[in-house]
Amino acid sequence: METTLSKSSSIDPNRQPLGREVDRGQFLAIAQNALDRAAGSGATVAILYATFTPQFPSGESGELRDLEESFFDVAAQALLEKAGSAFPHGSELHLMRPARDSFAVLLPPSAKTEDAMAAASSIRQRFEGSISVRGLSVRATVAMGVSSAPPWAANAEALVQQAETAAYCARFQSNSQLQIYCEYMNRWAPERQKLEKDLREAIDRKELLLYYQPRVRATDQKIVGFEALVRWKHPERGLISPGQFIPIAEEAGIIVGIGEWVLHEACRQAKAWRDQGMPKVHMSVNLSPAQFRKADLYETICTVLKDTGLEADALELELTEGMLMTDPKSAITTLQRLKALGVHLSIDDFGTGYSSLSYLRRFPIDALKIDQSFVREVTSKPEDAAITTAIILLGHSLKLSVIAEGVETDSQLKFLQVLQCNEIQGFLVSKPVPADQATKLLAADAQKKYEN
Ligand code: C2E
Ligand code: MG
Ligand code: MG
């Protein structure tokens, strides 16, 4: 890498690289041609693949689309310039855009892996701070992959695929990283890459859906709310649970879009039930850390409530200890704003994270949800019984409502009733069910006689 860097530093920085953008067909033809010629001469052919993740300020979706396109124009130009600066004058570069956020650059025939690394390092430096797009400063991370043939690729298409796989692996090593393609990457990356690509399209293809699980009063099992739990109806794999795809959505940076869809759909359903004259129950929605960190969370919630017409106090947001404790001071501010709006707030999976008790009393929350791992063995393990008891006492002394998750048996329910746990949720009452079945549960509940 050092030799190449010194080589590139001897090149006139003002010269224009001989680079041009071509379409996929042209790109593959040029790369295949290079591969065929290289086969006879023993030379290598290398492709650099760059995937950009820009962070835009919030705004209207139309404005954002324009900003995004301008960003990718700037990125393409920077890519050609910086890649060009790593090669001798007169070298020819070809660029194509295989995906909305990615570019592939066919490096000059003389390129070696070290040259590609020098180009990548130069590109990375260019995107280290923020870059100016339409007068706005935009930060972006770039993950890059390099593939070269020989040894691995049989044809140009495979070479591009391998560079993409390497870039994909780079993203998970840490942001702004570079990886050189190795055969081992092929063992896990393509399947996961495909899942991520599918997930990016899942909202538009209407493949996401919500299941609803009732939350009931512990004393008499009256339904007091539902928790919205997302599912993905994958065209080939069937119904995928959130445990399998939420972590991918988080890593791929697409959880915010999914989370907003969930919020909107859950509020729409809650409002529909109210409009049908069903009992007034609240709707709980899980927030992901990325959603909670977003500066415009408050505005998003306001917009969703306005668009769906749901009253703020019908919505409950489930947060986790980790989200709140990462930056407790700013969490308090966010929670206070949401609380002032009338939204209910609860801490999900309570007991599994690291809550500071002094902060706990300062968070304006309404409820604690005891994690199901404690509830599972509450009647058989004295330690779990002790933790569950302590959480209920702690919650009540802080004037919070306490909900036990994962209640599956009558004996667990009895134990929780004795401790005056406020609500329960679990398979004992109902599994999470699709909207039509949840509607039936609610309608049946409305027919029952309760004390109040
Ligand atoms: P969670 O919010 O703690 O949700 C409770 C999970 O426990 C649900 O799993 C539910 O099906 C399961 N569960 C409920 N009762 C019982 C029971 O009696 N026994 C057992 N064994 N399990 C029970 P699910 O639906 O697979 O969701 C898993 C997690 O995925 C959720 O945990 C939540 O953290 C996350 N999640 C679900 N939907 C969303 C979403 O829309 N956004 C975000 N960010 N996360 C979500
Ligand atoms: Mg939850
Ligand atoms: Mg939970």
Coordinates of C-alpha atoms and ligand atoms in Angstrom, one line a residue:
M1 CA 0.0 0.0 0.0
E2 CA 2.8 2.4 0.8
T3 CA 4.5 2.0 -2.5
T4 CA 1.3 2.7 -4.3
L5 CA 0.5 5.7 -2.2
S6 CA 3.9 7.3 -3.0
K7 CA 3.2 6.5 -6.6
S8 CA -0.1 8.2 -6.5
S9 CA 1.4 11.2 -4.8
S10 CA 3.6 11.8 -7.8
I11 CA 0.6 12.2 -10.1
D12 CA -0.7 15.7 -11.0
P13 CA -3.7 16.2 -8.7
N14 CA -5.4 18.6 -11.1
R15 CA -5.6 16.3 -14.1
Q16 CA -9.0 14.9 -15.0
P17 CA -9.3 11.1 -14.7
L18 CA -10.4 9.4 -17.9
G19 CA -13.5 8.0 -16.3
R20 CA -17.0 7.6 -17.6
E21 CA -20.2 6.1 -16.4
V22 CA -21.7 3.3 -18.5
D23 CA -24.7 1.2 -18.2
R24 CA -24.6 -2.3 -16.8
G25 CA -24.5 -4.1 -20.2
Q26 CA -21.6 -1.9 -21.4
F27 CA -19.8 -2.3 -18.1
L28 CA -20.0 -6.1 -18.2
A29 CA -19.0 -6.2 -21.8
I30 CA -15.9 -4.0 -21.2
A31 CA -15.0 -6.0 -18.0
Q32 CA -15.4 -9.4 -19.9
N33 CA -13.2 -8.1 -22.6
A34 CA -10.6 -7.1 -20.1
L35 CA -10.9 -10.6 -18.5
D36 CA -10.4 -12.3 -21.8
R37 CA -7.4 -10.2 -22.7
A38 CA -5.9 -10.8 -19.2
A39 CA -6.3 -14.5 -19.5
G40 CA -3.7 -14.6 -22.2
S41 CA -1.3 -12.1 -20.6
G42 CA -1.3 -13.2 -17.0
A43 CA -2.6 -9.7 -15.9
T44 CA -5.3 -9.1 -13.4
V45 CA -8.7 -7.3 -13.7
A46 CA -10.0 -5.6 -10.6
I47 CA -13.3 -4.1 -9.6
L48 CA -13.9 -1.7 -6.8
Y49 CA -17.4 -1.6 -5.4
A50 CA -18.6 1.2 -3.1
T51 CA -21.8 1.3 -1.1
F52 CA -22.7 4.7 0.4
T53 CA -24.9 5.3 3.4
P54 CA -25.7 9.0 3.5
Q55 CA -27.4 10.6 6.5
F56 CA -29.8 13.3 5.3
P57 CA -31.6 15.8 7.4
S58 CA -35.3 15.1 7.7
G59 CA -37.5 16.7 5.1
E60 CA -40.3 16.2 2.6
S61 CA -39.8 12.9 0.7
G62 CA -39.7 14.7 -2.7
E63 CA -37.0 17.0 -1.5
L64 CA -35.1 14.1 0.0
R65 CA -35.2 12.2 -3.2
D66 CA -33.7 15.1 -5.1
L67 CA -31.0 15.5 -2.4
E68 CA -30.3 11.9 -2.6
E69 CA -29.8 12.0 -6.3
S70 CA -27.5 15.0 -6.0
F71 CA -25.6 13.2 -3.4
F72 CA -25.1 10.2 -5.6
D73 CA -24.0 12.4 -8.5
V74 CA -21.4 14.0 -6.3
A75 CA -20.4 10.5 -5.0
A76 CA -20.0 9.2 -8.5
Q77 CA -17.8 12.1 -9.5
A78 CA -15.7 11.8 -6.3
L79 CA -15.3 8.1 -6.9
L80 CA -14.0 8.6 -10.4
E81 CA -11.7 11.4 -9.3
K82 CA -10.3 9.6 -6.3
A83 CA -10.0 6.2 -8.0
G84 CA -8.4 8.0 -11.0
S85 CA -5.8 9.7 -8.8
A86 CA -4.4 6.3 -7.8
F87 CA -3.4 5.3 -11.3
P88 CA -1.0 6.6 -13.9
H89 CA -2.1 9.5 -16.2
G90 CA -4.2 8.3 -19.1
S91 CA -5.6 5.3 -17.3
E92 CA -9.1 4.5 -18.2
L93 CA -11.8 3.9 -15.6
H94 CA -15.4 2.8 -16.1
L95 CA -18.2 3.2 -13.6
M96 CA -21.7 1.8 -13.3
R97 CA -24.4 2.0 -10.8
P98 CA -25.7 -1.5 -10.0
A99 CA -27.9 -0.3 -7.2
R100 CA -29.4 2.9 -5.9
D101 CA -26.7 3.4 -3.3
S102 CA -23.8 1.6 -5.0
F103 CA -21.2 2.0 -7.7
A104 CA -18.8 -0.4 -9.3
V105 CA -15.6 0.9 -10.9
L106 CA -13.6 -1.2 -13.3
L107 CA -10.0 -0.3 -12.6
P108 CA -7.4 0.1 -15.3
P109 CA -5.9 -3.1 -16.7
S110 CA -2.6 -2.4 -14.9
A111 CA -4.3 -2.3 -11.5
K112 CA -3.1 -4.5 -8.7
T113 CA -4.8 -5.1 -5.4
E114 CA -2.5 -2.5 -3.8
D115 CA -3.6 0.1 -6.3
A116 CA -7.2 -0.7 -5.6
M117 CA -6.5 -0.3 -1.9
A118 CA -4.8 3.1 -2.5
A119 CA -7.8 4.2 -4.5
A120 CA -10.2 3.0 -1.7
S121 CA -8.1 4.8 0.9
S122 CA -8.3 8.0 -1.1
I123 CA -12.1 7.6 -1.5
R124 CA -12.5 7.0 2.2
Q125 CA -10.6 10.1 3.1
R126 CA -12.8 12.1 0.8
F127 CA -15.9 11.0 2.7
E128 CA -14.5 11.2 6.1
G129 CA -16.0 14.5 7.1
S130 CA -19.2 15.8 5.6
I131 CA -19.6 16.6 2.0
S132 CA -21.4 19.5 0.5
V133 CA -24.5 18.7 -1.5
R134 CA -26.8 21.5 -2.7
G135 CA -25.4 23.8 0.0
L136 CA -26.1 21.2 2.7
S137 CA -23.4 19.3 4.5
V138 CA -24.2 15.6 4.3
R139 CA -22.3 12.9 6.2
A140 CA -21.9 9.5 4.7
T141 CA -20.2 6.3 5.3
V142 CA -18.8 4.2 2.5
A143 CA -18.1 0.5 2.5
M144 CA -15.9 -0.8 -0.2
G145 CA -15.0 -4.1 -1.6
V146 CA -12.4 -5.1 -4.2
S147 CA -12.4 -8.3 -6.3
S148 CA -9.8 -9.3 -8.8
A149 CA -9.4 -12.1 -11.3
P150 CA -7.7 -14.4 -11.4
P151 CA -8.1 -16.4 -9.0
W152 CA -11.9 -16.5 -8.2
A153 CA -14.2 -15.1 -10.8
A154 CA -15.2 -17.0 -13.9
N155 CA -16.7 -14.0 -15.7
A156 CA -17.4 -10.3 -15.4
E157 CA -20.7 -10.8 -13.7
A158 CA -19.2 -13.0 -11.0
L159 CA -16.4 -10.4 -10.6
V160 CA -18.9 -7.7 -9.9
Q161 CA -20.9 -9.9 -7.5
Q162 CA -17.7 -10.7 -5.6
A163 CA -16.8 -7.1 -5.2
E164 CA -20.3 -6.4 -4.0
T165 CA -20.0 -9.3 -1.5
A166 CA -16.7 -7.9 -0.2
A167 CA -18.3 -4.4 0.2
Y168 CA -21.2 -6.0 2.0
C169 CA -18.8 -7.8 4.4
A170 CA -16.9 -4.5 4.9
R171 CA -20.1 -2.8 6.1
F172 CA -20.3 -5.3 8.9
Q173 CA -16.7 -5.1 10.0
S174 CA -17.1 -1.4 10.7
N175 CA -18.3 1.5 8.7
S176 CA -16.0 3.1 6.1
Q177 CA -14.1 -0.1 5.7
L178 CA -12.5 -1.9 2.8
Q179 CA -12.5 -5.7 2.2
I180 CA -10.8 -7.7 -0.5
Y181 CA -12.9 -10.5 -1.7
C182 CA -12.0 -14.0 -0.4
E183 CA -13.8 -17.2 -1.2
Y184 CA -14.9 -17.7 2.5
M185 CA -17.2 -14.6 2.1
N186 CA -19.4 -16.5 -0.2
R187 CA -20.4 -18.9 2.5
W188 CA -22.6 -16.5 4.4
A189 CA -22.8 -13.2 2.6
P190 CA -25.0 -14.0 -0.5
E191 CA -27.9 -15.5 1.5
R192 CA -27.9 -12.6 3.9
Q193 CA -27.4 -10.1 1.2
K194 CA -30.4 -11.4 -0.6
L195 CA -32.5 -11.3 2.6
E196 CA -31.4 -7.7 3.1
K197 CA -32.3 -6.8 -0.5
D198 CA -35.7 -8.4 -0.1
L199 CA -36.3 -6.6 3.2
R200 CA -35.5 -3.3 1.5
E201 CA -38.4 -3.9 -0.8
A202 CA -40.7 -5.6 1.7
I203 CA -42.7 -2.4 2.6
D204 CA -43.3 -1.5 -1.0
R205 CA -44.3 -5.0 -1.8
K206 CA -46.7 -5.0 1.1
E207 CA -45.1 -8.0 2.7
L208 CA -45.0 -6.7 6.2
L209 CA -47.9 -7.3 8.4
L210 CA -48.8 -6.8 12.1
Y211 CA -50.0 -9.4 14.6
Y212 CA -51.6 -8.3 17.8
Q213 CA -51.3 -9.8 21.2
P214 CA -53.8 -8.8 23.9
R215 CA -52.7 -7.4 27.2
V216 CA -55.2 -8.2 29.9
R217 CA -55.9 -7.0 33.4
A218 CA -54.4 -9.6 35.8
T219 CA -57.4 -9.7 38.1
D220 CA -60.1 -10.6 35.6
Q221 CA -58.3 -10.9 32.2
K222 CA -60.2 -8.0 30.7
I223 CA -58.5 -6.8 27.5
V224 CA -56.9 -3.4 28.1
G225 CA -54.6 -3.2 25.1
F226 CA -52.8 -4.9 22.3
E227 CA -49.1 -5.1 21.4
A228 CA -48.4 -4.8 17.7
L229 CA -45.8 -7.3 16.7
V230 CA -44.4 -7.1 13.1
R231 CA -44.1 -10.2 10.8
W232 CA -42.6 -10.5 7.3
K233 CA -44.5 -12.6 4.8
H234 CA -41.5 -13.5 2.6
P235 CA -42.6 -14.8 -0.8
E236 CA -40.3 -17.8 -0.6
R237 CA -39.5 -18.3 3.1
G238 CA -43.0 -17.8 4.5
L239 CA -43.7 -15.9 7.7
I240 CA -40.5 -14.6 9.3
S241 CA -40.5 -13.6 12.9
P242 CA -39.1 -10.2 14.0
G243 CA -36.2 -11.9 15.9
Q244 CA -34.9 -12.9 12.5
F245 CA -35.2 -9.8 10.5
I246 CA -35.3 -6.8 12.9
P247 CA -31.5 -7.2 13.6
I248 CA -30.9 -7.2 9.8
A249 CA -33.0 -4.2 9.4
E250 CA -31.1 -2.4 12.2
E251 CA -27.7 -3.3 10.7
A252 CA -28.8 -2.3 7.2
G253 CA -30.1 1.0 8.4
I254 CA -33.7 0.4 7.3
I255 CA -35.3 -0.1 10.6
V256 CA -36.6 3.5 10.8
G257 CA -38.7 3.0 7.7
I258 CA -40.0 -0.3 8.9
G259 CA -40.7 1.2 12.4
E260 CA -42.6 4.1 10.9
W261 CA -44.7 1.7 8.8
V262 CA -45.5 -0.3 12.0
L263 CA -46.4 2.8 13.9
H264 CA -48.8 4.0 11.2
E265 CA -50.4 0.6 10.7
A266 CA -50.8 0.0 14.4
C267 CA -52.4 3.4 15.0
R268 CA -54.6 3.0 11.9
Q269 CA -55.9 -0.4 13.3
A270 CA -56.5 1.1 16.8
K271 CA -58.5 3.9 15.3
A272 CA -60.5 1.5 13.2
W273 CA -61.4 -0.4 16.3
R274 CA -62.5 2.8 18.0
D275 CA -64.6 3.8 15.0
Q276 CA -66.3 0.3 15.0
G277 CA -67.4 1.1 18.6
M278 CA -65.1 -1.5 20.2
P279 CA -63.9 -1.0 23.8
K280 CA -61.2 1.7 24.1
V281 CA -58.0 -0.2 24.4
H282 CA -54.5 1.1 23.9
M283 CA -52.0 0.0 21.3
S284 CA -48.4 -0.7 22.2
V285 CA -45.7 -0.3 19.6
N286 CA -42.1 -1.4 20.0
L287 CA -39.5 1.3 19.1
S288 CA -36.0 0.4 17.9
P289 CA -33.0 2.3 19.2
A290 CA -32.4 4.0 15.8
Q291 CA -36.0 5.3 15.9
F292 CA -35.5 6.6 19.4
R293 CA -32.3 8.3 18.5
K294 CA -33.8 10.2 15.5
A295 CA -34.2 13.9 16.2
D296 CA -37.6 14.0 14.6
L297 CA -39.2 11.1 16.6
Y298 CA -41.6 13.5 18.2
E299 CA -42.7 15.0 14.9
T300 CA -43.1 11.5 13.4
I301 CA -45.4 10.5 16.3
C302 CA -47.4 13.7 15.9
T303 CA -47.7 13.1 12.2
V304 CA -48.8 9.5 12.6
L305 CA -51.4 10.4 15.2
K306 CA -52.7 13.2 13.0
D307 CA -52.8 11.1 9.9
T308 CA -54.6 8.2 11.6
G309 CA -56.8 10.3 13.9
L310 CA -55.9 8.3 16.9
E311 CA -55.9 10.0 20.3
A312 CA -52.4 10.3 21.8
D313 CA -53.3 8.5 25.0
A314 CA -54.3 5.4 23.0
L315 CA -50.7 4.9 22.0
E316 CA -48.1 3.3 24.1
L317 CA -44.4 3.2 23.1
E318 CA -42.3 0.3 24.3
L319 CA -38.7 1.3 24.9
T320 CA -35.8 -0.7 26.3
E321 CA -33.4 0.1 29.1
G322 CA -30.5 0.1 26.6
M323 CA -32.2 2.9 24.6
L324 CA -32.8 5.0 27.6
M325 CA -29.4 4.5 29.3
T326 CA -27.2 5.2 26.3
D327 CA -27.8 8.9 26.7
P328 CA -30.1 9.2 29.7
K329 CA -30.2 13.1 29.8
S330 CA -31.4 13.4 26.2
A331 CA -33.7 10.4 26.7
I332 CA -35.4 12.3 29.5
T333 CA -36.0 15.3 27.2
T334 CA -37.4 13.1 24.5
L335 CA -39.7 11.2 26.9
Q336 CA -40.9 14.5 28.5
R337 CA -42.0 15.8 25.1
L338 CA -43.8 12.5 24.2
K339 CA -45.4 12.4 27.6
A340 CA -46.6 16.0 27.3
L341 CA -48.3 14.9 24.1
G342 CA -50.2 12.3 26.1
V343 CA -48.5 9.2 24.7
H344 CA -47.9 6.3 27.2
L345 CA -44.4 5.0 27.7
S346 CA -43.2 1.7 29.0
I347 CA -39.9 -0.1 29.5
D348 CA -40.0 -3.5 27.7
D349 CA -37.9 -6.5 28.7
F350 CA -37.3 -4.9 32.1
G351 CA -34.6 -6.6 34.2
T352 CA -32.5 -7.7 31.3
G353 CA -30.6 -4.3 30.8
Y354 CA -28.8 -2.0 33.0
S355 CA -31.1 0.6 34.4
S356 CA -29.8 3.1 36.9
L357 CA -32.4 3.3 39.6
S358 CA -31.7 7.0 40.1
Y359 CA -32.6 7.6 36.4
L360 CA -35.5 5.3 36.5
R361 CA -37.4 7.6 38.8
R362 CA -36.5 10.6 36.5
F363 CA -37.8 8.9 33.3
P364 CA -41.5 10.0 32.9
I365 CA -42.7 6.5 32.2
D366 CA -46.0 4.7 32.9
A367 CA -45.1 1.1 33.0
L368 CA -42.5 -1.7 33.4
K369 CA -42.8 -4.9 31.4
I370 CA -41.1 -7.8 33.3
D371 CA -39.1 -9.7 30.8
Q372 CA -40.5 -13.2 30.0
S373 CA -37.2 -14.9 31.0
F374 CA -38.1 -14.2 34.6
V375 CA -41.7 -15.1 34.2
R376 CA -41.0 -18.4 32.6
E377 CA -39.7 -20.0 35.8
V378 CA -41.4 -17.8 38.3
T379 CA -43.0 -20.7 40.0
S380 CA -40.1 -23.1 39.9
K381 CA -37.0 -21.0 40.4
P382 CA -36.8 -19.0 43.7
E383 CA -34.3 -16.6 42.1
D384 CA -36.8 -15.7 39.3
A385 CA -39.6 -15.4 41.8
A386 CA -37.4 -13.0 43.8
I387 CA -36.6 -10.9 40.8
T388 CA -40.2 -10.8 39.6
T389 CA -41.4 -9.8 43.1
A390 CA -38.7 -7.1 43.3
I391 CA -39.7 -5.6 40.0
I392 CA -43.4 -5.5 40.9
L393 CA -42.6 -3.9 44.3
L394 CA -40.2 -1.4 42.6
G395 CA -42.7 -0.5 39.9
H396 CA -45.5 0.0 42.4
S397 CA -43.4 2.1 44.7
L398 CA -42.5 4.3 41.7
K399 CA -46.3 4.5 41.0
L400 CA -45.8 2.6 37.7
S401 CA -48.0 -0.1 36.3
V402 CA -46.4 -3.5 35.9
I403 CA -47.0 -5.9 33.1
A404 CA -45.7 -9.5 33.1
E405 CA -44.8 -10.9 29.6
G406 CA -44.8 -14.5 28.5
V407 CA -47.4 -15.8 30.9
E408 CA -48.2 -19.3 29.8
T409 CA -49.7 -21.2 32.8
D410 CA -52.4 -20.7 35.4
S411 CA -49.8 -21.1 38.2
Q412 CA -47.8 -18.2 36.8
L413 CA -50.9 -16.1 36.6
K414 CA -51.9 -16.9 40.2
F415 CA -48.4 -16.0 41.4
L416 CA -48.6 -12.7 39.6
Q417 CA -52.1 -12.0 40.9
V418 CA -50.9 -12.5 44.5
L419 CA -48.2 -9.9 43.9
Q420 CA -50.8 -7.6 42.4
C421 CA -49.1 -7.4 39.1
N422 CA -51.4 -5.1 37.0
E423 CA -51.5 -6.7 33.6
I424 CA -50.4 -9.9 31.9
Q425 CA -49.6 -10.8 28.4
G426 CA -48.8 -14.3 27.1
F427 CA -49.9 -17.5 25.4
L428 CA -52.2 -18.3 28.4
V429 CA -54.5 -15.5 27.1
S430 CA -53.6 -15.5 23.4
K431 CA -50.7 -15.8 21.0
P432 CA -50.2 -12.8 18.8
V433 CA -52.9 -13.0 16.1
P434 CA -53.7 -11.3 12.8
A435 CA -55.9 -8.2 12.8
D436 CA -59.1 -10.0 12.0
Q437 CA -58.7 -12.5 14.9
A438 CA -57.7 -9.7 17.2
T439 CA -60.9 -7.9 16.2
K440 CA -62.9 -11.1 17.2
L441 CA -61.1 -11.3 20.6
L442 CA -62.0 -7.6 21.2
A443 CA -65.6 -8.1 20.1
A444 CA -66.0 -11.1 22.4
D445 CA -64.4 -9.3 25.3
A446 CA -66.9 -6.4 24.8
Q447 CA -69.7 -8.9 25.5
K448 CA -68.3 -10.0 28.8
K449 CA -69.4 -8.5 32.1
Y450 CA -66.6 -6.9 34.1
E451 CA -66.9 -5.1 37.4
N452 CA -65.6 -1.8 35.9
Ligands
C2E1 P1 -41.2 -8.1 22.7 O1 -41.6 -6.7 22.4 O2 -40.7 -8.4 24.1 O3 -42.5 -9.0 22.4 C1 -42.9 -10.1 23.1 C2 -42.5 -11.3 22.3 O4 -42.8 -12.5 23.2 C3 -43.2 -11.6 21.0 O5 -42.4 -12.3 20.1 C4 -44.3 -12.5 21.5 O6 -44.8 -13.3 20.4 C5 -43.6 -13.4 22.5 N1 -44.5 -13.9 23.4 C6 -45.7 -13.4 23.9 N2 -46.2 -14.2 24.8 C7 -45.4 -15.3 25.0 C8 -45.5 -16.5 25.7 O7 -46.4 -16.7 26.5 N3 -44.5 -17.3 25.6 C9 -43.5 -17.1 24.7 N4 -42.5 -18.1 24.6 N5 -43.4 -16.0 24.0 C10 -44.4 -15.1 24.1 P2 -42.2 -11.8 18.7 O8 -43.5 -11.3 18.1 O9 -41.4 -12.8 18.0 O10 -41.3 -10.5 18.8 C11 -40.0 -10.6 19.3 C12 -39.4 -9.3 19.6 O11 -39.2 -8.6 18.3 C13 -40.3 -8.3 20.4 O12 -40.1 -8.6 21.7 C14 -39.7 -7.0 20.0 O13 -38.5 -6.7 20.7 C15 -39.3 -7.2 18.6 N6 -40.4 -6.6 17.7 C16 -41.5 -7.1 17.3 N7 -42.2 -6.2 16.6 C17 -41.4 -5.1 16.5 C18 -41.5 -3.9 15.8 O14 -42.5 -3.5 15.2 N8 -40.5 -3.0 15.9 C19 -39.4 -3.3 16.7 N9 -38.4 -2.4 16.8 N10 -39.2 -4.5 17.3 C20 -40.2 -5.4 17.2
MG2 MG -42.6 -5.3 23.3
MG3 MG -40.6 -7.9 25.8

